[in-house]
Structures are given as C-alpha cells and as structure tokens.
Amino acid sequence: VGTWGPAIIGHADDDVLKALQDQMAKGTSFGAPSALENELAKMVIDAVPSVDMVRFTNSGTEACMGMIRLVRAYTKREKVIKFEGCYHGHADAFLVQAGSGVATLGLPDSPGVPAGATSGTLCAPYNDLAAVEKLLQENEVAAVILEPVVGNSGFIKPVEGFLQGLRELTTKYGALLVFDEVMTGFRISYGGAQEYFGVTPDVTTMGKVIGGGLPVGAYGGRKEIMEMVAPAGPMYQAGTLSGNPLAMTAGIKTMEKLKGKEAYAQLDRTTEKLINGILSAARDAGHAVCGGHISGMFGFFFCEGPVNSFADATKSDTEKFAKWHRAMLERGIYLAPSQYEAGFMSLAHTDEDVERTIAAAKEVFATL
C-alpha cells in the first residue's frame, strides 16, 4: 500500500526522519514562504517537463481544487472533461463517476453535492478518444483532466496513442490538457508519466511522493498559465500550511534519493517480480486474472481482461478479491483492500519480502 503511494523509500527512512528532527528544532510552520519551499520547487521544475512554475498545497485534493479554478480562469470556460473511474480528490466538481472508494463502498457519486457543482463536469470512458472528441465538439471545454495511468479503478494503462491523441485533441479545440500525477508523479519515473510516455500536458497536479510521507500537494504548468494565480494574477488560492518546512524537508530528502536511474531500475525489477509471481500463482490455481505494472505501481483484476476502462474493471470478481485480500491479511500481507486500487512498491521492499508475498499468494489462491 505504501500509504497509498508516498512511501516510495519506505515508511520511516532514517535520513528523512533525521532531517525532520533537525527542522522541528527550528520550527514547524511560519505562515510565510521559506527557502525550503524554493528548493523543492526548483527540484519539481527541473524534473517535470510541463512545469515552469509551481504552487504548493496541503494535499492532492487541494491541488486539484486549485487546478480546476486555474484552468477555468485561464480559458474563460467552465466545463471540464474527466474520465469514468478517475479520482481527483473529494472536491464537489470531481465526485462524478470517481472510482476508488465510492466504487468499493457502492456509494452514489456525490451525495450532499449541489447539482450545480457538477453540472460543468463531463465524463468520458478512459482510453476512448472518439468519446472525448464528441464532447469537445459539443461543448466549450476548459480542460481535459485525467490520471495518465489510472490508479483509482485499479491499475489501468493508457492504450498506445491515447495520451498523444488527447494532446492533439485539446490543442485542436482550445482546451488545456491536465495530468493528475498525484499517484504517478515521481513514481513511474522521476519526471512522472509525462516523462515516461513523452507527452507534455499544460498543467500537472502532484502530491504523495513530493511530500515524503507528510501532507503535501502541488499544481504547476506553463508560466503564462500559472501567472494567473495570485499574487501574480487575479485567481486566488492560498493555504496557511502550504509549503510548510516539514513537508518540504521530507520531500527534498525523498527526491534526493530518487535521482538517477538506479532507484527506478530497482523499483521496476522488484515490482515486476511481485506482480508476475502473483499472476502466475493465480493462473496455476485456475483463476482468471490479468494485470501489470509500470515501475513501482502495479495491479491485477480477477477477470480475463484486458482491462482498459472502469467499465472493464467492473467485470472483475470482487467477492473473490475480498476473500483473497482477507486471507492475505491473515498471513501478514497488507494490500490495498479494494479491487479498484493500484498497489505501490518501495525501495525498502526486499526480494525476501516479494518471495514471501508470492508464497502466501500461492497458498491463498489454492483455497479460493
């Protein structure tokens, strides 16, 4: 689980803890910009292709709240397109076909949210360019927003040409392209999904890894877009604890350890070993499964597949998954407790950890 993604170097890295202890002696928050904020901002800008300027927040949800206000302010349009099963935090405008927790718990999309709050949110199936173009043709759209690799409907990759197609369509129709990289940022590569796939959005939201396990979020993009944000521009967004020294310290130390190819080569190797071992164990026991990974992010479904959208994901045998998860937990293996969640590996996981997990999976699959 890796605290749902942030713990990419482990839950209690010695260097991160030492840096946090040193910073706590100086102060935890000042309600003002700090040199640490500038240092982490420069690291983000250097790493992420789309980011010329960045604004820190306290969570991925806050980052997406700031982002949606920004794209509407910049384009002077109100409607946005999101994808079925993609989650962008619990802000009202995004709780439409949001996957993940609402899907697992069987909740309606947006109880307590006024109809007007979601009237500007349009939905398309993930990996369906034709559906996106139809919405763009019929509406004045501010932005197309997506998880470039879905983690909140389970682990779903973009099919070949999908991300590039979105880049071309948004440019054609005057909309912005937004990658929500709260999960994928600094996880599937140091520069996120946009570096991995070679497709550059206009705006990016981030979180999780860049806080090193402390509450953090960020949104960034091209300079002319980000200059809409106060105090440079008229679009207001602020937060008392945004960019606080503790979160910045943990983020800096974490990102220092991720620089270079060695960290991601290790993540890819151990994650591939884990997911291939789980899939093989399931198939050997006669279960229909499909799945995969990119670097330290992975997932599988109890169905034949392929799974290219949330609708495909819902064909999974969730009762069988629940039994499998419970039995794994009884054997000391804690995985995401939903068929609709991706999994995350860390640099702290060893080959022994992976082998023990695969052995437990073999035991459990044989009992289902």
Tab-separated table of C-alpha atoms in Angstrom:
chain	number	residue	atom	x	y	z
A	1	VAL	CA	0.000	0.000	0.000
A	2	GLY	CA	2.858	2.371	0.828
A	3	THR	CA	0.481	4.880	2.476
A	4	TRP	CA	-1.286	4.936	-0.941
A	5	GLY	CA	1.883	5.928	-2.781
A	6	PRO	CA	4.023	8.383	-0.808
A	7	ALA	CA	6.239	5.825	0.965
A	8	ILE	CA	8.402	5.170	-2.095
A	9	ILE	CA	11.574	4.920	0.023
A	10	GLY	CA	9.834	3.297	2.997
A	11	HIS	CA	7.662	4.360	5.922
A	12	ALA	CA	10.469	5.538	8.188
A	13	ASP	CA	13.604	6.308	6.203
A	14	ASP	CA	16.466	7.229	8.551
A	15	ASP	CA	17.643	10.214	6.510
A	16	VAL	CA	14.154	11.667	6.185
A	17	LEU	CA	13.483	11.258	9.914
A	18	LYS	CA	16.798	12.883	10.842
A	19	ALA	CA	16.123	15.852	8.555
A	20	LEU	CA	12.641	16.255	10.043
A	21	GLN	CA	14.014	16.198	13.597
A	22	ASP	CA	16.539	18.884	12.699
A	23	GLN	CA	13.839	21.037	11.108
A	24	MET	CA	11.425	20.650	14.034
A	25	ALA	CA	14.031	22.227	16.280
A	26	LYS	CA	13.881	25.323	14.061
A	27	GLY	CA	10.097	25.481	13.725
A	28	THR	CA	7.244	23.607	12.087
A	29	SER	CA	5.365	26.373	10.275
A	30	PHE	CA	5.641	30.125	9.845
A	31	GLY	CA	2.778	31.023	7.519
A	32	ALA	CA	5.271	32.526	5.100
A	33	PRO	CA	7.432	31.327	2.196
A	34	SER	CA	10.693	29.644	3.129
A	35	ALA	CA	13.949	28.746	1.415
A	36	LEU	CA	12.972	25.067	1.630
A	37	GLU	CA	9.862	25.794	-0.436
A	38	ASN	CA	12.036	27.353	-3.139
A	39	GLU	CA	14.427	24.394	-3.041
A	40	LEU	CA	11.701	21.785	-3.540
A	41	ALA	CA	10.011	23.939	-6.186
A	42	LYS	CA	13.243	24.046	-8.200
A	43	MET	CA	13.542	20.256	-7.941
A	44	VAL	CA	9.985	19.822	-9.233
A	45	ILE	CA	10.502	22.300	-12.077
A	46	ASP	CA	13.745	20.628	-13.117
A	47	ALA	CA	12.139	17.182	-13.124
A	48	VAL	CA	8.647	17.625	-14.587
A	49	PRO	CA	8.541	18.631	-18.282
A	50	SER	CA	5.310	20.673	-18.114
A	51	VAL	CA	6.153	22.727	-15.040
A	52	ASP	CA	7.629	26.240	-15.321
A	53	MET	CA	6.048	27.437	-12.066
A	54	VAL	CA	4.561	25.517	-9.158
A	55	ARG	CA	2.226	26.255	-6.229
A	56	PHE	CA	2.284	24.013	-3.147
A	57	THR	CA	-0.842	22.935	-1.270
A	58	ASN	CA	-1.531	20.543	1.610
A	59	SER	CA	-2.987	17.588	-0.329
A	60	GLY	CA	-3.727	16.224	-3.764
A	61	THR	CA	-7.362	17.236	-3.303
A	62	GLU	CA	-6.324	20.843	-2.652
A	63	ALA	CA	-4.036	20.743	-5.672
A	64	CYS	CA	-6.919	19.642	-7.886
A	65	MET	CA	-9.206	22.295	-6.397
A	66	GLY	CA	-6.659	24.969	-7.305
A	67	MET	CA	-6.090	23.407	-10.714
A	68	ILE	CA	-9.752	23.407	-11.774
A	69	ARG	CA	-10.144	27.047	-10.760
A	70	LEU	CA	-6.973	27.865	-12.685
A	71	VAL	CA	-7.963	26.190	-15.956
A	72	ARG	CA	-11.359	27.883	-15.863
A	73	ALA	CA	-9.810	31.263	-15.133
A	74	TYR	CA	-7.218	30.915	-17.892
A	75	THR	CA	-9.568	29.661	-20.634
A	76	LYS	CA	-12.645	31.640	-19.523
A	77	ARG	CA	-14.609	28.405	-19.957
A	78	GLU	CA	-16.444	26.437	-17.269
A	79	LYS	CA	-16.814	22.851	-18.445
A	80	VAL	CA	-14.180	20.169	-17.873
A	81	ILE	CA	-13.900	16.575	-19.065
A	82	LYS	CA	-12.841	13.835	-16.672
A	83	PHE	CA	-12.835	10.084	-17.125
A	84	GLU	CA	-15.034	7.392	-15.621
A	85	GLY	CA	-13.297	5.841	-12.628
A	86	CYS	CA	-10.606	8.514	-12.335
A	87	TYR	CA	-10.336	10.176	-8.923
A	88	HIS	CA	-9.131	13.736	-8.449
A	89	GLY	CA	-9.827	14.263	-4.779
A	90	HIS	CA	-13.088	14.867	-2.962
A	91	ALA	CA	-13.877	18.376	-4.218
A	92	ASP	CA	-17.508	18.649	-5.313
A	93	ALA	CA	-16.815	19.080	-9.029
A	94	PHE	CA	-14.872	15.811	-9.236
A	95	LEU	CA	-17.204	13.435	-7.372
A	96	VAL	CA	-18.741	12.153	-10.588
A	97	GLN	CA	-18.019	8.537	-11.559
A	98	ALA	CA	-14.959	8.822	-9.333
A	99	GLY	CA	-13.978	5.169	-8.930
A	100	SER	CA	-11.899	4.007	-5.965
A	101	GLY	CA	-13.584	4.458	-2.583
A	102	VAL	CA	-17.024	5.370	-3.898
A	103	ALA	CA	-16.957	2.320	-6.185
A	104	THR	CA	-15.708	-0.032	-3.468
A	105	LEU	CA	-18.308	1.111	-0.966
A	106	GLY	CA	-21.125	1.287	-3.510
A	107	LEU	CA	-21.820	4.932	-2.737
A	108	PRO	CA	-23.667	7.326	-5.027
A	109	ASP	CA	-21.304	9.690	-6.770
A	110	SER	CA	-21.982	12.904	-4.941
A	111	PRO	CA	-24.426	12.861	-2.016
A	112	GLY	CA	-24.594	16.280	-0.417
A	113	VAL	CA	-23.181	17.977	-3.507
A	114	PRO	CA	-25.500	20.500	-5.209
A	115	ALA	CA	-26.375	19.641	-8.796
A	116	GLY	CA	-24.832	22.905	-9.929
A	117	ALA	CA	-21.438	21.878	-8.570
A	118	THR	CA	-21.140	19.016	-11.055
A	119	SER	CA	-23.118	20.466	-13.962
A	120	GLY	CA	-19.880	21.577	-15.602
A	121	THR	CA	-18.243	18.146	-15.280
A	122	LEU	CA	-18.434	15.938	-18.360
A	123	CYS	CA	-17.379	12.270	-18.305
A	124	ALA	CA	-15.852	10.029	-20.941
A	125	PRO	CA	-14.657	6.412	-20.848
A	126	TYR	CA	-10.897	6.125	-20.312
A	127	ASN	CA	-8.958	5.159	-23.457
A	128	ASP	CA	-11.805	6.352	-25.745
A	129	LEU	CA	-10.622	9.217	-27.965
A	130	ALA	CA	-13.824	9.272	-30.033
A	131	ALA	CA	-15.936	9.944	-26.938
A	132	VAL	CA	-13.612	12.762	-25.900
A	133	GLU	CA	-13.733	14.408	-29.314
A	134	LYS	CA	-17.528	14.268	-29.347
A	135	LEU	CA	-17.659	16.119	-26.023
A	136	LEU	CA	-15.129	18.670	-27.256
A	137	GLN	CA	-17.189	19.256	-30.398
A	138	GLU	CA	-20.404	19.783	-28.460
A	139	ASN	CA	-19.076	21.891	-25.553
A	140	GLU	CA	-16.755	24.799	-24.785
A	141	VAL	CA	-14.311	22.859	-22.606
A	142	ALA	CA	-11.712	24.423	-20.322
A	143	ALA	CA	-9.654	21.269	-19.792
A	144	VAL	CA	-9.433	17.526	-20.195
A	145	ILE	CA	-8.273	16.098	-16.857
A	146	LEU	CA	-7.055	12.557	-16.260
A	147	GLU	CA	-4.845	10.172	-14.374
A	148	PRO	CA	-2.340	9.335	-17.145
A	149	VAL	CA	-2.099	5.876	-15.601
A	150	VAL	CA	-5.277	5.102	-13.698
A	151	GLY	CA	-4.824	4.083	-10.085
A	152	ASN	CA	-8.341	4.576	-8.773
A	153	SER	CA	-10.127	1.966	-10.867
A	154	GLY	CA	-7.352	-0.465	-10.196
A	155	PHE	CA	-4.174	-0.248	-12.279
A	156	ILE	CA	-5.064	0.654	-15.891
A	157	LYS	CA	-2.532	1.740	-18.510
A	158	PRO	CA	-3.289	4.098	-21.390
A	159	VAL	CA	-3.514	2.240	-24.695
A	160	GLU	CA	-0.999	3.177	-27.354
A	161	GLY	CA	-1.743	6.610	-28.812
A	162	PHE	CA	-4.331	7.623	-26.185
A	163	LEU	CA	-2.290	10.261	-24.355
A	164	GLN	CA	-0.842	11.662	-27.576
A	165	GLY	CA	-4.345	11.725	-29.028
A	166	LEU	CA	-5.593	13.754	-26.071
A	167	ARG	CA	-2.697	16.173	-26.557
A	168	GLU	CA	-3.716	16.672	-30.189
A	169	LEU	CA	-7.446	16.966	-29.476
A	170	THR	CA	-7.072	19.510	-26.679
A	171	THR	CA	-4.806	21.631	-28.842
A	172	LYS	CA	-7.288	21.405	-31.737
A	173	TYR	CA	-10.274	22.513	-29.643
A	174	GLY	CA	-8.539	25.129	-27.474
A	175	ALA	CA	-8.773	23.175	-24.201
A	176	LEU	CA	-5.973	22.581	-21.721
A	177	LEU	CA	-4.624	19.103	-21.031
A	178	VAL	CA	-4.164	18.298	-17.345
A	179	PHE	CA	-2.330	15.281	-15.981
A	180	ASP	CA	-3.255	14.414	-12.408
A	181	GLU	CA	0.084	12.942	-11.358
A	182	VAL	CA	-0.679	12.735	-7.642
A	183	MET	CA	-0.097	8.967	-7.943
A	184	THR	CA	2.228	8.706	-10.943
A	185	GLY	CA	4.426	11.721	-10.243
A	186	PHE	CA	7.965	10.686	-9.209
A	187	ARG	CA	6.700	7.103	-9.001
A	188	ILE	CA	6.685	5.634	-12.503
A	189	SER	CA	9.677	7.831	-13.393
A	190	TYR	CA	11.425	10.835	-11.863
A	191	GLY	CA	9.596	13.113	-14.314
A	192	GLY	CA	6.290	11.308	-13.889
A	193	ALA	CA	4.034	9.817	-16.545
A	194	GLN	CA	4.661	12.735	-18.884
A	195	GLU	CA	8.349	11.911	-18.992
A	196	TYR	CA	7.681	8.166	-19.210
A	197	PHE	CA	5.245	8.460	-22.136
A	198	GLY	CA	6.755	11.555	-23.769
A	199	VAL	CA	3.514	13.564	-23.732
A	200	THR	CA	3.580	17.012	-22.116
A	201	PRO	CA	0.349	18.429	-20.627
A	202	ASP	CA	-0.350	22.108	-19.971
A	203	VAL	CA	-0.953	21.707	-16.220
A	204	THR	CA	0.059	18.999	-13.751
A	205	THR	CA	-1.176	18.187	-10.259
A	206	MET	CA	1.107	16.370	-7.825
A	207	GLY	CA	1.234	15.077	-4.262
A	208	LYS	CA	2.165	11.960	-2.296
A	209	VAL	CA	5.849	11.322	-3.163
A	210	ILE	CA	6.827	15.020	-3.198
A	211	GLY	CA	5.943	15.230	0.494
A	212	GLY	CA	7.934	12.183	1.529
A	213	GLY	CA	5.035	10.894	3.629
A	214	LEU	CA	3.865	14.248	5.017
A	215	PRO	CA	0.732	16.075	3.796
A	216	VAL	CA	1.505	17.894	0.549
A	217	GLY	CA	0.162	18.691	-2.889
A	218	ALA	CA	1.137	20.933	-5.775
A	219	TYR	CA	-0.048	22.153	-9.127
A	220	GLY	CA	2.115	23.621	-11.837
A	221	GLY	CA	2.330	24.279	-15.526
A	222	ARG	CA	3.370	26.700	-18.220
A	223	LYS	CA	4.399	30.120	-16.970
A	224	GLU	CA	1.671	32.041	-18.803
A	225	ILE	CA	-0.968	29.800	-17.211
A	226	MET	CA	0.472	29.819	-13.693
A	227	GLU	CA	0.809	33.603	-13.727
A	228	MET	CA	-2.987	33.676	-13.380
A	229	VAL	CA	-2.515	32.616	-9.738
A	230	ALA	CA	-2.364	35.361	-7.060
A	231	PRO	CA	-0.320	37.325	-6.258
A	232	ALA	CA	0.983	37.327	-9.851
A	233	GLY	CA	-2.552	37.222	-11.233
A	234	PRO	CA	-6.239	37.511	-10.302
A	235	MET	CA	-7.058	33.860	-9.438
A	236	TYR	CA	-6.984	33.465	-5.660
A	237	GLN	CA	-5.743	30.371	-3.870
A	238	ALA	CA	-3.891	30.161	-0.551
A	239	GLY	CA	-3.282	27.915	2.440
A	240	THR	CA	-1.847	28.555	5.887
A	241	LEU	CA	0.277	25.396	5.966
A	242	SER	CA	1.029	25.170	2.245
A	243	GLY	CA	4.746	24.729	1.658
A	244	ASN	CA	5.438	24.284	5.380
A	245	PRO	CA	9.053	23.444	6.289
A	246	LEU	CA	8.349	19.897	7.488
A	247	ALA	CA	6.646	18.734	4.306
A	248	MET	CA	9.253	20.488	2.190
A	249	THR	CA	12.089	18.853	4.137
A	250	ALA	CA	10.637	15.360	3.757
A	251	GLY	CA	10.007	15.965	0.070
A	252	ILE	CA	13.515	17.217	-0.607
A	253	LYS	CA	15.167	14.273	1.145
A	254	THR	CA	12.913	11.774	-0.614
A	255	MET	CA	13.520	13.251	-4.053
A	256	GLU	CA	17.265	13.331	-3.476
A	257	LYS	CA	17.148	9.557	-3.041
A	258	LEU	CA	15.131	9.081	-6.226
A	259	LYS	CA	17.505	10.969	-8.542
A	260	GLY	CA	19.282	8.813	-11.083
A	261	LYS	CA	18.198	5.630	-12.829
A	262	GLU	CA	19.185	3.178	-10.098
A	263	ALA	CA	16.144	3.789	-7.885
A	264	TYR	CA	13.645	3.267	-10.678
A	265	ALA	CA	15.501	0.242	-12.057
A	266	GLN	CA	15.202	-1.351	-8.610
A	267	LEU	CA	11.517	-0.461	-8.322
A	268	ASP	CA	10.809	-1.887	-11.762
A	269	ARG	CA	12.664	-5.114	-11.040
A	270	THR	CA	11.033	-5.873	-7.684
A	271	THR	CA	7.558	-4.823	-8.825
A	272	GLU	CA	7.781	-6.951	-11.959
A	273	LYS	CA	8.842	-9.931	-9.862
A	274	LEU	CA	5.921	-9.384	-7.472
A	275	ILE	CA	3.116	-8.928	-9.996
A	276	ASN	CA	4.335	-11.714	-12.300
A	277	GLY	CA	4.579	-14.039	-9.306
A	278	ILE	CA	1.031	-13.198	-8.185
A	279	LEU	CA	-0.419	-13.605	-11.688
A	280	SER	CA	1.381	-16.930	-12.237
A	281	ALA	CA	0.208	-18.251	-8.882
A	282	ALA	CA	-3.386	-17.316	-9.694
A	283	ARG	CA	-3.326	-18.903	-13.148
A	284	ASP	CA	-1.661	-22.052	-11.831
A	285	ALA	CA	-4.596	-22.377	-9.447
A	286	GLY	CA	-7.096	-21.959	-12.292
A	287	HIS	CA	-8.197	-18.364	-11.695
A	288	ALA	CA	-8.879	-15.853	-14.464
A	289	VAL	CA	-6.657	-12.828	-13.823
A	290	CYS	CA	-4.940	-10.013	-15.688
A	291	GLY	CA	-2.645	-7.229	-14.571
A	292	GLY	CA	0.683	-5.490	-14.919
A	293	HIS	CA	2.955	-2.735	-13.670
A	294	ILE	CA	4.954	0.356	-14.570
A	295	SER	CA	7.966	0.886	-12.355
A	296	GLY	CA	6.747	0.841	-8.724
A	297	MET	CA	3.000	0.916	-9.484
A	298	PHE	CA	1.032	-2.287	-10.134
A	299	GLY	CA	-2.311	-4.030	-10.014
A	300	PHE	CA	-4.371	-7.009	-11.132
A	301	PHE	CA	-8.002	-7.944	-11.676
A	302	PHE	CA	-9.960	-11.149	-11.143
A	303	CYS	CA	-11.088	-11.329	-14.795
A	304	GLU	CA	-9.699	-12.427	-18.168
A	305	GLY	CA	-9.196	-8.857	-19.358
A	306	PRO	CA	-7.935	-6.848	-20.960
A	307	VAL	CA	-8.967	-4.006	-18.648
A	308	ASN	CA	-8.774	-0.667	-20.463
A	309	SER	CA	-11.520	1.271	-18.676
A	310	PHE	CA	-13.567	1.426	-15.497
A	311	ALA	CA	-16.379	-0.490	-17.242
A	312	ASP	CA	-13.904	-3.303	-17.935
A	313	ALA	CA	-12.731	-3.202	-14.312
A	314	THR	CA	-16.273	-3.707	-13.013
A	315	LYS	CA	-16.342	-7.151	-14.673
A	316	SER	CA	-13.904	-8.353	-12.015
A	317	ASP	CA	-14.951	-10.856	-9.377
A	318	THR	CA	-14.890	-8.516	-6.382
A	319	GLU	CA	-16.184	-11.187	-3.980
A	320	LYS	CA	-13.228	-13.395	-4.859
A	321	PHE	CA	-10.887	-10.415	-4.440
A	322	ALA	CA	-12.329	-9.730	-0.970
A	323	LYS	CA	-11.722	-13.340	0.093
A	324	TRP	CA	-8.190	-13.227	-1.330
A	325	HIS	CA	-7.419	-9.950	0.425
A	326	ARG	CA	-8.695	-11.211	3.780
A	327	ALA	CA	-6.670	-14.400	3.532
A	328	MET	CA	-3.534	-12.471	2.562
A	329	LEU	CA	-4.043	-10.165	5.536
A	330	GLU	CA	-4.290	-13.201	7.824
A	331	ARG	CA	-0.851	-14.200	6.518
A	332	GLY	CA	0.631	-10.800	7.338
A	333	ILE	CA	0.438	-9.295	3.835
A	334	TYR	CA	-1.383	-5.957	3.654
A	335	LEU	CA	-2.506	-4.945	0.179
A	336	ALA	CA	-4.986	-2.305	-0.952
A	337	PRO	CA	-8.392	-3.502	0.323
A	338	SER	CA	-10.194	-2.868	-2.961
A	339	GLN	CA	-10.185	-4.343	-6.442
A	340	TYR	CA	-10.324	-0.726	-7.613
A	341	GLU	CA	-6.996	0.430	-6.169
A	342	ALA	CA	-3.466	0.214	-7.544
A	343	GLY	CA	-0.603	-1.136	-5.447
A	344	PHE	CA	2.731	0.519	-4.712
A	345	MET	CA	6.195	-0.876	-4.106
A	346	SER	CA	9.039	0.881	-2.307
A	347	LEU	CA	12.818	0.841	-2.297
A	348	ALA	CA	12.580	-0.635	1.212
A	349	HIS	CA	10.969	-3.848	-0.085
A	350	THR	CA	13.455	-6.690	-0.439
A	351	ASP	CA	13.493	-9.802	-2.625
A	352	GLU	CA	12.666	-11.740	0.523
A	353	ASP	CA	9.542	-9.617	1.030
A	354	VAL	CA	8.466	-10.283	-2.542
A	355	GLU	CA	9.107	-14.024	-2.295
A	356	ARG	CA	7.160	-14.271	0.970
A	357	THR	CA	4.240	-12.420	-0.639
A	358	ILE	CA	4.211	-14.706	-3.680
A	359	ALA	CA	4.372	-17.783	-1.443
A	360	ALA	CA	1.404	-16.526	0.571
A	361	ALA	CA	-0.495	-15.754	-2.634
A	362	LYS	CA	0.038	-19.329	-3.850
A	363	GLU	CA	-1.393	-20.666	-0.597
A	364	VAL	CA	-4.430	-18.426	-0.796
A	365	PHE	CA	-5.202	-18.950	-4.479
A	366	ALA	CA	-5.265	-22.688	-3.869
A	367	THR	CA	-8.072	-22.218	-1.322
A	368	LEU	CA	-10.381	-19.975	-3.384
